[in-house]
Coordinates of N, CA, C and O in Angstrom, one line a residue:
X267 N 121.9 85.6 90.8 CA 122.0 83.8 91.2 C 120.7 83.3 91.7 O 120.4 82.1 91.6
X268 N 120.0 84.2 92.4 CA 118.5 83.7 92.5 C 118.0 83.1 91.3 O 117.2 82.6 91.3
X269 N 118.0 84.2 90.3 CA 117.1 83.7 89.0 C 118.0 82.7 88.0 O 116.7 81.9 87.5
X270 N 119.3 82.5 88.5 CA 119.2 80.9 87.8 C 119.0 79.8 88.5 O 118.8 79.1 87.9
X271 N 119.3 80.0 89.7 CA 119.3 78.5 90.4 C 118.2 78.2 91.2 O 117.5 77.2 91.3
X272 N 117.2 79.4 91.3 CA 115.8 79.4 92.2 C 114.9 79.1 91.0 O 113.4 78.5 91.1
X273 N 114.8 79.2 89.5 CA 113.9 79.2 88.9 C 113.4 77.6 88.3 O 114.2 76.8 88.1
X274 N 112.2 77.5 88.5 CA 111.9 76.3 88.3 C 111.8 75.3 89.6 O 111.3 74.3 89.6
X275 N 112.4 76.0 90.4 CA 112.8 74.8 91.9 C 111.6 75.3 92.7 O 111.5 75.7 93.9
X276 N 110.2 74.4 92.3 CA 109.1 74.8 93.1 C 109.3 74.3 94.5 O 108.5 75.2 95.2
X277 N 109.8 73.6 94.7 CA 109.7 72.8 96.0 C 110.3 74.2 97.1 O 110.6 74.3 97.9
X278 N 111.5 74.3 96.3 CA 112.7 75.5 96.9 C 111.3 76.6 97.5 O 111.6 77.5 98.7
X279 N 111.3 77.3 96.2 CA 110.4 78.4 96.5 C 109.1 78.5 97.5 O 108.6 79.3 97.8
X280 N 108.5 76.9 97.7 CA 107.3 77.1 98.4 C 107.7 76.9 99.7 O 107.4 77.3 100.7
X281 N 109.2 76.0 100.2 CA 109.3 75.9 101.4 C 110.0 77.4 101.9 O 110.1 77.6 103.3
X282 N 110.7 78.1 101.4 CA 111.7 79.2 101.7 C 111.1 80.2 101.9 O 110.2 80.4 100.6
X283 N 110.6 80.8 102.9 CA 109.6 82.2 102.4 C 110.4 83.5 102.6 O 109.7 84.5 102.3
X284 N 111.6 83.6 103.5 CA 112.4 84.8 103.2 C 112.6 85.5 101.8 O 112.7 86.7 102.0
X285 N 112.7 85.1 100.7 CA 113.2 85.2 99.5 C 112.2 86.4 98.8 O 112.7 87.5 98.4
X286 N 110.9 86.4 99.2 CA 110.0 87.4 99.1 C 110.2 88.4 100.0 O 109.8 89.7 99.0
X287 N 110.3 88.2 101.0 CA 110.5 90.2 101.6 C 112.1 90.6 101.1 O 111.7 91.6 101.2
X288 N 113.0 89.7 100.8 CA 114.3 90.6 99.9 C 113.9 90.9 98.5 O 114.7 91.8 97.9
X289 N 113.4 89.7 97.9 CA 113.2 90.5 96.4 C 111.8 91.0 95.8 O 112.0 91.9 94.9
X290 N 111.0 90.6 96.5 CA 109.5 91.1 96.1 C 108.8 92.0 97.1 O 107.8 92.4 96.9
X291 N 109.6 92.4 98.3 CA 108.5 93.2 99.2 C 108.9 94.7 99.4 O 110.1 94.4 100.1
X292 N 108.5 95.5 99.5 CA 108.9 96.8 99.1 C 109.2 97.3 101.1 O 110.1 97.9 101.1
X293 N 108.3 96.5 101.6 CA 108.1 97.0 103.1 C 109.3 96.4 103.9 O 110.2 97.1 104.6
X294 N 110.0 95.6 103.4 CA 111.2 94.8 103.9 C 112.8 95.6 103.3 O 113.5 95.6 104.4
X295 N 112.8 96.5 102.1 CA 114.0 96.9 101.9 C 114.0 98.3 101.4 O 114.5 99.0 101.6
X296 N 112.6 98.7 100.6 CA 112.4 100.0 99.9 C 112.7 100.9 101.1 O 113.0 101.7 100.9
X297 N 111.9 100.8 102.1 CA 112.3 102.1 103.0 C 113.3 101.8 103.7 O 113.7 102.9 104.8
X298 N 114.3 101.2 103.5 CA 115.6 101.2 104.6 C 116.9 101.2 103.6 O 117.8 101.8 103.4
X299 N 116.4 101.8 102.2 CA 117.4 102.3 101.3 C 117.6 103.7 101.5 O 116.6 104.3 101.9
X300 N 118.6 104.3 101.4 CA 118.7 105.7 101.6 C 117.4 106.5 100.8 O 117.1 107.6 101.1
X301 N 117.5 106.3 99.3 CA 116.8 107.0 98.7 C 116.0 105.7 97.3 O 116.7 105.5 96.5
X302 N 114.7 105.4 97.8 CA 113.9 104.8 97.2 C 113.8 104.9 95.6 O 113.6 104.3 94.8
X303 N 114.2 106.6 95.1 CA 114.0 107.2 93.9 C 115.1 106.5 93.1 O 115.2 106.3 91.9
X304 N 116.8 106.0 93.8 CA 117.5 105.7 93.2 C 117.0 104.0 92.7 O 117.7 104.0 91.5
X305 N 116.3 103.4 93.3 CA 116.0 102.1 92.4 C 114.8 102.4 91.3 O 115.2 101.8 90.4
X306 N 114.0 103.3 91.3 CA 113.5 103.7 90.3 C 114.1 104.2 89.0 O 113.7 104.3 88.0
X307 N 115.3 104.8 89.5 CA 116.1 105.4 88.2 C 117.1 104.3 87.7 O 118.0 104.4 87.3
X308 N 117.3 103.0 88.2 CA 117.9 102.1 88.0 C 117.6 101.1 87.2 O 116.8 100.3 87.5
X309 N 118.2 101.5 85.9 CA 117.4 100.2 85.1 C 117.7 98.9 85.2 O 116.8 98.0 85.2
X310 N 119.2 98.5 85.7 CA 119.2 97.2 85.9 C 118.8 96.9 87.1 O 118.2 95.5 87.4
X311 N 118.4 97.5 88.3 CA 117.3 97.0 89.1 C 116.2 97.1 88.4 O 115.2 95.9 89.3
X312 N 115.3 97.6 87.6 CA 114.3 97.3 87.3 C 113.8 96.2 86.4 O 113.2 95.4 86.7
X313 N 115.6 95.8 85.8 CA 115.2 94.5 85.0 C 115.3 93.3 85.8 O 114.8 92.0 85.5
X314 N 116.1 93.7 86.6 CA 115.9 92.5 88.0 C 114.6 92.2 88.4 O 114.3 91.1 89.1
X315 N 114.2 93.3 89.2 CA 112.8 92.8 89.5 C 111.8 92.3 88.6 O 110.9 91.2 88.8
X316 N 111.7 92.9 87.1 CA 110.9 92.2 86.6 C 111.6 90.8 86.1 O 110.7 90.0 85.8
X317 N 112.6 90.3 86.3 CA 113.0 88.9 86.3 C 112.5 88.4 87.1 O 112.1 87.1 86.9
X318 N 112.6 88.5 88.6 CA 112.2 88.1 89.8 C 110.5 87.9 89.7 O 109.8 87.0 90.1
X319 N 110.1 89.3 89.0 CA 108.3 89.0 89.0 C 107.9 87.6 87.8 O 107.2 86.7 88.2
X320 N 108.8 87.6 86.7 CA 108.4 86.4 86.1 C 108.7 84.6 86.6 O 108.1 84.3 86.5
X321 N 109.8 85.2 87.4 CA 110.1 83.8 87.8 C 109.0 83.6 89.0 O 108.6 82.0 88.9
X322 N 108.4 84.3 89.7 CA 107.4 83.8 90.9 C 106.0 83.8 89.7 O 105.6 82.7 90.2
X323 N 105.7 84.2 88.6 CA 104.8 84.2 87.9 C 104.6 82.5 87.5 O 103.2 81.8 87.4
X324 N 106.1 82.6 87.2 CA 106.2 80.8 86.6 C 105.8 79.8 87.9 O 105.3 78.6 87.8
X325 N 106.3 80.1 89.1 CA 105.9 79.4 90.2 C 104.5 79.2 90.4 O 103.6 78.0 90.9
X326 N 103.5 80.3 90.1 CA 102.2 80.3 90.2 C 101.5 79.8 89.0 O 100.3 79.6 89.1
X327 N 102.1 79.4 87.9 CA 101.4 78.9 86.8 C 101.1 79.9 86.0 O 100.1 79.8 85.1
X328 N 101.6 80.7 86.1 CA 100.9 82.3 85.3 C 102.3 82.5 84.1 O 103.5 82.5 84.9
X329 N 102.1 83.3 83.0 CA 103.3 83.7 82.3 C 103.0 85.2 81.9 O 101.7 85.8 81.8
X330 N 103.9 86.2 81.8 CA 103.9 87.4 81.9 C 103.8 87.5 80.1 O 104.8 87.2 79.1
X331 N 102.3 87.8 79.6 CA 102.6 87.5 77.7 C 103.0 89.2 77.3 O 103.2 89.2 76.0
X332 N 103.1 90.2 77.9 CA 103.2 91.5 77.3 C 104.0 92.2 78.3 O 103.3 92.8 79.5
X333 N 105.3 92.5 78.0 CA 106.0 93.3 79.0 C 105.4 94.7 79.3 O 106.1 95.4 80.2
X334 N 105.1 95.4 78.1 CA 104.4 96.6 78.4 C 103.8 96.8 78.9 O 103.4 97.6 79.6
X335 N 102.5 95.9 78.6 CA 100.9 96.2 79.4 C 101.0 95.3 80.7 O 100.1 95.6 81.1
X336 N 102.1 94.2 80.8 CA 101.7 93.7 82.2 C 100.8 92.2 81.8 O 100.1 91.6 82.8
X337 N 100.2 92.3 81.1 CA 99.4 91.0 80.5 C 99.8 89.6 81.0 O 101.0 89.7 80.5
X338 N 99.0 89.0 81.2 CA 99.3 87.7 81.9 C 98.2 86.7 81.4 O 97.2 87.0 81.1
X339 N 98.8 85.5 81.5 CA 97.8 84.1 80.9 C 98.5 83.2 81.7 O 99.5 83.3 82.4
X340 N 97.8 82.2 81.4 CA 98.2 80.5 82.1 C 99.6 80.3 81.6 O 99.4 80.3 80.5
X341 N 100.2 79.5 82.2 CA 101.3 79.2 81.4 C 100.9 77.6 81.5 O 100.2 77.0 81.9
X342 N 101.9 76.9 80.8 CA 101.6 75.3 80.6 C 101.9 74.4 81.7 O 100.9 73.7 82.0
X343 N 102.3 74.9 83.0 CA 102.2 74.2 84.0 C 101.0 74.5 85.0 O 101.2 74.4 86.3
X344 N 100.1 75.4 84.7 CA 98.8 75.8 85.3 C 98.2 74.9 86.3 O 98.1 75.1 87.4
X345 N 98.0 73.5 85.7 CA 97.5 72.8 86.2 C 97.9 72.4 87.8 O 97.3 72.5 89.1
X346 N 99.3 72.0 87.8 CA 100.0 71.5 88.9 C 100.0 73.2 90.1 O 99.9 72.6 90.9
X347 N 100.5 74.1 89.2 CA 100.5 75.4 90.2 C 99.3 75.8 90.6 O 99.6 76.3 91.8
X348 N 98.4 75.8 90.1 CA 97.3 76.3 90.8 C 96.6 75.2 91.9 O 95.9 75.8 92.7
X349 N 96.7 74.0 91.8 CA 96.7 73.3 92.6 C 97.5 73.4 94.0 O 97.2 73.3 94.9
X350 N 99.2 73.8 93.8 CA 99.5 74.5 94.9 C 99.4 75.6 95.6 O 99.0 75.5 96.8
X351 N 98.6 76.3 94.7 CA 98.3 77.8 95.2 C 96.8 77.5 96.5 O 96.5 78.0 97.1
X352 N 96.0 76.5 95.5 CA 95.1 76.3 96.1 C 95.4 75.4 97.6 O 94.6 75.5 98.4
X353 N 96.3 74.4 97.6 CA 96.8 73.9 98.7 C 97.8 75.0 99.9 O 97.3 74.3 101.6
X354 N 98.4 75.6 99.4 CA 99.1 76.3 100.2 C 98.9 77.7 100.4 O 99.2 78.9 99.5
X355 N 98.0 78.3 101.1 CA 97.3 79.5 101.1 C 98.2 80.6 101.7 O 97.8 81.8 101.2
X356 N 99.3 80.4 102.0 CA 100.5 81.6 102.4 C 100.6 82.4 101.2 O 101.0 83.3 101.5
X357 N 100.6 81.7 100.0 CA 101.1 82.3 99.0 C 99.9 83.6 98.3 O 100.6 84.3 97.8
X358 N 99.1 83.4 99.2 CA 98.2 84.8 99.1 C 98.8 86.0 99.4 O 98.6 87.1 98.7
X359 N 99.3 86.3 100.5 CA 100.1 86.9 101.4 C 101.5 87.1 100.7 O 101.6 88.8 100.3
X360 N 101.6 86.4 99.9 CA 103.1 86.8 99.0 C 102.7 87.7 97.8 O 103.0 88.4 97.4
X361 N 101.4 87.0 97.1 CA 100.7 87.6 96.0 C 100.3 89.2 96.4 O 100.8 90.1 95.4
X362 N 99.5 89.4 97.6 CA 99.8 90.8 98.0 C 100.7 91.5 98.0 O 101.0 92.5 97.6
X363 N 101.8 91.1 98.4 CA 103.5 91.9 99.0 C 103.7 92.0 97.3 O 104.4 93.0 97.1
X364 N 103.5 91.0 96.5 CA 104.2 91.2 94.9 C 103.5 92.4 94.6 O 103.9 93.0 93.7
X365 N 102.3 92.4 94.6 CA 101.3 93.1 94.0 C 101.7 94.9 94.4 O 101.8 96.0 93.9
X366 N 102.0 94.6 95.9 CA 102.3 96.3 96.5 C 103.9 96.4 95.8 O 103.8 97.7 95.8
X367 N 104.3 95.9 95.7 CA 106.0 95.9 95.2 C 106.2 96.5 94.0 O 106.5 97.5 93.6
X368 N 105.5 96.0 93.1 CA 104.9 96.2 91.6 C 104.6 97.9 91.6 O 105.3 98.7 91.1
X369 N 103.9 98.0 92.5 CA 103.2 99.3 92.5 C 103.8 101.0 93.2 O 104.2 101.5 92.5
X370 N 105.0 100.2 93.8 CA 105.7 101.5 95.0 C 107.1 101.4 94.0 O 107.6 102.4 93.9
X371 N 107.6 100.1 93.1 CA 108.9 100.4 92.5 C 108.5 100.2 90.9 O 109.5 99.8 89.9
X372 N 107.7 101.1 90.5 CA 107.5 101.4 89.3 C 106.9 100.1 88.0 O 107.2 100.6 86.6
X373 N 105.6 99.7 88.6 CA 105.2 98.6 87.8 C 104.1 98.6 88.0 O 103.2 97.8 87.9
X374 N 103.2 99.9 88.3 CA 101.7 99.7 88.5 C 101.0 99.5 87.6 O 100.5 98.8 87.7
X375 N 101.7 99.4 86.0 CA 100.4 98.8 85.0 C 100.9 97.3 85.2 O 100.1 97.1 84.6
X376 N 101.2 96.5 86.2 CA 101.4 95.1 86.0 C 100.2 94.8 86.9 O 100.0 93.5 87.1
X377 N 99.9 95.7 87.9 CA 98.8 95.4 88.9 C 97.6 94.8 88.2 O 97.3 93.8 89.0
X378 N 96.8 95.3 87.5 CA 95.4 95.4 87.4 C 95.6 94.2 86.6 O 94.5 93.0 86.9
X379 N 96.6 94.0 85.6 CA 96.3 92.8 84.5 C 96.2 91.5 85.7 O 95.7 90.1 85.3
X380 N 97.1 91.3 86.7 CA 97.3 90.3 87.3 C 96.3 89.9 88.1 O 95.6 89.1 88.4
X381 N 95.4 91.1 88.8 CA 94.5 91.1 89.8 C 93.1 90.5 88.9 O 92.3 89.9 89.2
X382 N 92.9 91.2 87.6 CA 92.1 90.7 86.5 C 92.2 89.4 86.5 O 91.1 88.5 86.2
X383 N 93.4 88.9 86.3 CA 93.9 87.4 86.1 C 93.0 86.3 87.1 O 92.5 85.4 86.9
X384 N 93.4 87.1 88.2 CA 93.3 86.5 89.6 C 91.4 86.0 89.6 O 90.5 85.1 90.2
X385 N 90.7 87.5 89.7 CA 89.6 87.4 89.6 C 88.5 86.5 88.0 O 87.5 85.7 89.1
X386 N 89.6 86.5 87.0 CA 88.6 85.8 86.3 C 89.1 84.2 86.5 O 87.8 83.4 86.4
X387 N 90.0 83.7 87.2 CA 90.2 82.4 87.7 C 89.6 81.9 88.7 O 89.2 80.8 89.1
X388 N 89.0 83.0 89.6 CA 88.5 82.6 90.8 C 86.8 82.8 90.6 O 86.6 82.0 91.1
X389 N 86.2 83.7 90.4 CA 85.0 83.9 90.2 C 84.6 83.3 88.4 O 83.3 83.0 88.6
X390 N 85.4 83.4 87.8 CA 84.8 83.0 86.2 C 85.0 81.5 85.9 O 84.1 80.4 85.8
X391 N 85.9 81.3 86.3 CA 86.8 79.5 86.2 C 86.5 78.5 87.2 O 86.5 77.4 86.7
X392 N 86.6 79.2 88.5 CA 86.4 78.6 89.5 C 87.5 77.9 89.7 O 87.4 76.8 90.4
X393 N 88.6 78.2 89.0 CA 89.9 77.2 89.6 C 90.7 77.7 90.5 O 91.7 76.8 91.3
X394 N 90.5 78.5 91.4 CA 91.6 79.1 92.5 C 90.5 79.2 93.4 O 90.5 80.2 94.2
X395 N 90.0 78.4 94.1 CA 88.7 78.9 95.4 C 89.6 79.3 96.6 O 88.8 80.1 97.0
X396 N 90.7 78.8 96.9 CA 91.4 79.1 97.8 C 92.1 80.2 97.7 O 92.7 81.5 98.5
X397 N 91.8 81.3 96.7 CA 92.5 82.9 96.5 C 91.8 83.7 96.6 O 91.6 84.6 96.4
X398 N 90.5 83.3 96.3 CA 89.0 84.3 95.9 C 88.7 85.0 97.0 O 88.6 86.7 96.7
X399 N 88.8 84.7 98.3 CA 89.0 85.9 99.3 C 89.9 87.0 99.8 O 89.7 88.0 99.6
X400 N 91.3 86.5 99.0 CA 92.5 87.2 99.0 C 92.3 88.2 97.9 O 92.6 89.4 97.9
X401 N 91.5 87.4 96.7 CA 92.0 88.5 95.4 C 90.5 89.7 95.7 O 90.9 90.9 95.5
X402 N 89.5 89.5 96.5 CA 88.5 90.3 97.0 C 88.9 91.2 98.0 O 88.7 92.5 98.3
X403 N 89.4 90.9 99.0 CA 89.6 91.5 100.0 C 91.1 92.1 100.2 O 91.6 93.3 101.2
X404 N 92.0 91.8 99.4 CA 93.6 92.4 99.5 C 94.3 92.4 97.9 O 94.8 93.6 97.9
X405 N 94.3 91.7 96.8 CA 94.7 92.0 96.1 C 93.9 93.5 95.3 O 95.0 94.2 94.7
X406 N 92.7 93.3 95.3 CA 92.0 94.7 94.7 C 92.8 95.6 95.3 O 92.7 97.4 94.4
X407 N 93.0 96.0 96.6 CA 93.3 97.2 96.9 C 94.7 97.6 96.8 O 95.4 98.8 97.3
X408 N 95.6 96.4 96.5 CA 97.1 96.8 96.2 C 97.1 98.1 94.9 O 98.1 98.4 94.3
X409 N 95.8 97.5 94.2 CA 95.9 98.3 92.7 C 96.1 99.7 92.9 O 95.2 100.1 93.4
X410 N 96.9 100.5 92.8 CA 97.0 101.7 93.0 C 96.3 102.7 92.3 O 95.7 104.0 92.5
X411 N 96.2 102.3 91.3 CA 95.2 103.2 89.9 C 93.9 103.3 90.4 O 93.0 102.4 90.1
X412 N 93.6 104.1 90.8 CA 91.7 104.2 91.0 C 90.7 103.7 89.9 O 89.7 103.1 90.0
X413 N 90.9 104.3 88.8 CA 90.2 103.7 87.8 C 90.4 102.7 87.2 O 89.0 102.0 87.1
X414 N 91.6 101.8 87.5 CA 91.6 100.7 87.2 C 91.1 99.3 88.2 O 90.7 98.5 88.0
X415 N 91.0 100.3 89.4 CA 90.4 99.3 90.8 C 89.0 99.7 90.5 O 88.2 98.4 90.9
X416 N 88.2 100.8 90.0 CA 86.9 100.7 90.1 C 86.5 99.6 89.2 O 85.3 99.1 88.9
X417 N 87.3 99.6 87.8 CA 86.9 98.9 86.5 C 86.9 97.5 87.3 O 86.5 96.4 86.9
X418 N 88.3 96.9 87.8 CA 88.4 95.7 88.5 C 86.8 95.0 89.5 O 86.3 94.0 89.6
X419 N 86.7 96.3 90.1 CA 85.4 96.2 91.0 C 84.4 95.9 90.4 O 83.4 94.7 90.8
X420 N 84.2 96.2 89.6 CA 82.8 96.0 88.6 C 82.9 94.7 87.9 O 82.0 94.4 88.1
X421 N 83.7 94.2 87.3 CA 84.1 92.8 86.9 C 83.9 91.7 87.8 O 83.2 90.9 87.8
X422 N 84.4 92.0 89.3 CA 84.1 91.2 90.6 C 82.9 91.0 90.7 O 82.1 90.2 90.9
X423 N 81.6 92.5 90.8 CA 80.4 92.6 91.1 C 79.8 91.6 90.1 O 79.0 90.8 90.1
X424 N 79.9 92.2 88.8 CA 79.3 91.1 87.8 C 79.4 89.5 87.5 O 78.6 89.0 86.9
X425 N 80.6 89.2 88.3 CA 80.5 87.9 88.5 C 80.8 87.1 89.3 O 81.0 86.0 89.6
X426 N 80.5 87.9 90.7 CA 80.4 87.4 91.7 C 79.2 86.8 91.8 O 78.0 87.2 91.5
X427 N 78.7 86.0 92.7 CA 77.7 84.4 92.9 C 77.8 84.3 94.6 O 78.5 83.7 94.9
X428 N 76.3 84.8 95.2 CA 75.5 85.1 94.3 C 75.7 86.8 94.8 O 76.2 87.4 95.6
X429 N 75.1 87.3 93.7 CA 75.7 88.7 93.2 C 75.0 89.8 94.7 O 75.9 90.4 95.2
X430 N 73.8 89.5 95.0 CA 73.4 90.3 95.9 C 74.2 90.1 97.8 O 73.8 90.9 98.2
X431 N 75.1 89.2 97.4 CA 75.9 89.2 99.2 C 77.4 89.6 98.7 O 78.1 89.5 99.4
X432 N 77.5 90.5 97.6 CA 78.8 91.0 97.0 C 79.1 92.0 98.0 O 78.8 93.1 98.2
X433 N 79.9 92.2 99.0 CA 80.6 93.3 99.5 C 81.9 93.7 99.0 O 82.9 92.4 99.1
X434 N 82.5 94.9 98.8 CA 83.8 95.2 98.3 C 83.9 96.5 99.6 O 84.0 97.3 99.3
X435 N 84.8 96.3 100.5 CA 85.4 97.4 101.2 C 86.7 96.4 101.8 O 86.9 95.0 102.0
X436 N 87.8 97.1 102.5 CA 88.8 96.7 102.9 C 88.6 95.9 104.1 O 87.4 96.1 104.8
X437 N 88.9 94.8 104.4 CA 88.6 93.6 105.6 C 88.8 94.4 106.9 O 88.0 94.1 107.5
X438 N 89.6 95.5 107.2 CA 89.6 96.4 108.2 C 88.1 96.9 108.4 O 87.8 97.0 109.5
X439 N 87.9 97.6 107.4 CA 86.4 98.1 107.4 C 85.1 97.4 108.0 O 84.5 97.6 108.4
X440 N 85.7 96.0 107.1 CA 84.3 95.3 107.2 C 84.2 94.4 108.8 O 83.2 94.4 109.4
X441 N 85.5 94.4 109.4 CA 85.6 94.1 110.8 C 85.1 95.1 111.6 O 84.4 95.0 112.8
X442 N 85.5 96.5 111.3 CA 85.2 97.8 112.0 C 83.5 98.1 111.9 O 82.7 98.1 113.1
X443 N 82.7 97.8 110.8 CA 81.4 98.3 110.9 C 80.8 97.0 110.1 O 79.6 97.1 109.5
X444 N 80.9 95.7 111.0 CA 80.2 94.8 110.7 C 78.6 94.8 110.9 O 77.7 93.9 110.1
X445 N 78.2 95.8 112.0 CA 76.9 95.9 112.2 C 76.3 96.5 111.0 O 74.8 96.8 110.6
X446 N 77.3 97.4 110.2 CA 76.2 98.1 108.8 C 76.3 97.4 108.2 O 75.2 97.6 106.8
X447 N 77.2 96.6 107.6 CA 77.3 95.6 106.5 C 76.8 94.2 106.8 O 77.4 93.4 107.3
X448 N 75.4 94.0 106.6 CA 74.5 92.9 107.0 C 75.0 92.1 105.7 O 74.7 92.5 104.8
X449 N 74.6 90.7 106.3 CA 74.6 89.8 105.5 C 73.3 89.9 104.4 O 72.3 90.5 104.9
X450 N 73.3 89.7 103.0 CA 72.1 89.8 102.2 C 72.0 91.0 101.5 O 70.9 91.1 100.9
X451 N 73.0 92.1 101.7 CA 72.8 93.3 101.3 C 74.5 93.6 100.3 O 75.4 93.5 101.4
X452 N 74.1 94.4 99.4 CA 75.4 94.9 98.9 C 75.8 96.0 99.3 O 75.1 97.1 99.6
X453 N 77.2 95.9 99.2 CA 77.9 97.1 99.6 C 79.1 97.7 98.7 O 80.0 96.6 98.6
X454 N 79.3 98.7 98.5 CA 80.1 99.2 97.9 C 80.9 100.3 98.6 O 80.1 101.4 98.5
X455 N 81.9 100.4 99.0 CA 82.8 101.0 99.7 C 84.0 101.7 99.1 O 84.7 100.4 98.9
X456 N 84.3 103.0 98.6 CA 85.4 103.0 97.6 C 86.4 103.5 98.7 O 85.7 104.8 99.2
X457 N 87.6 102.8 98.8 CA 88.4 104.2 99.6 C 89.2 105.0 98.7 O 89.2 104.8 97.4
X458 N 89.8 106.1 99.2 CA 90.6 106.8 98.7 C 92.1 106.7 98.3 O 92.7 105.7 99.1

């Protein structure tokens, strides 16, 4: 029902907040079901999650261009939808939840391409300035594959301006160690 009636209903997708917790947030349901592995072994459930992911990508002006690799690109509706993301920053939290869900529920290979897309759109193209902080402080940390995460950090570093002010570490560490990471110094803190 969700896939049939909500796709393209951008007003509803923007205004109603609870569906993300139910359909795309592992914290809300994956820990409450008796066996999370049951989801991972259920092809229908995985296809439904993939369909929900595509629905949300459309909401953000993005399309899944390769089901196998998770490659994404701008959809035809991107100018309007990017405007919505820049205006409604609560979508950044939704995107973090989506990224975590992908990693938890068998779609780890979708994480890095989506984060790379947002790095490109924020740091290189400058089209999503309201998403930039979330990409650097949250989206990157949702990527479970350490090698992919390292590549994304390198990409962010080489495209961040001004490069000498690039700081990459979890927001919590930045806040706790603010006296160590001083403005004007590059810092690379890689978490395990």
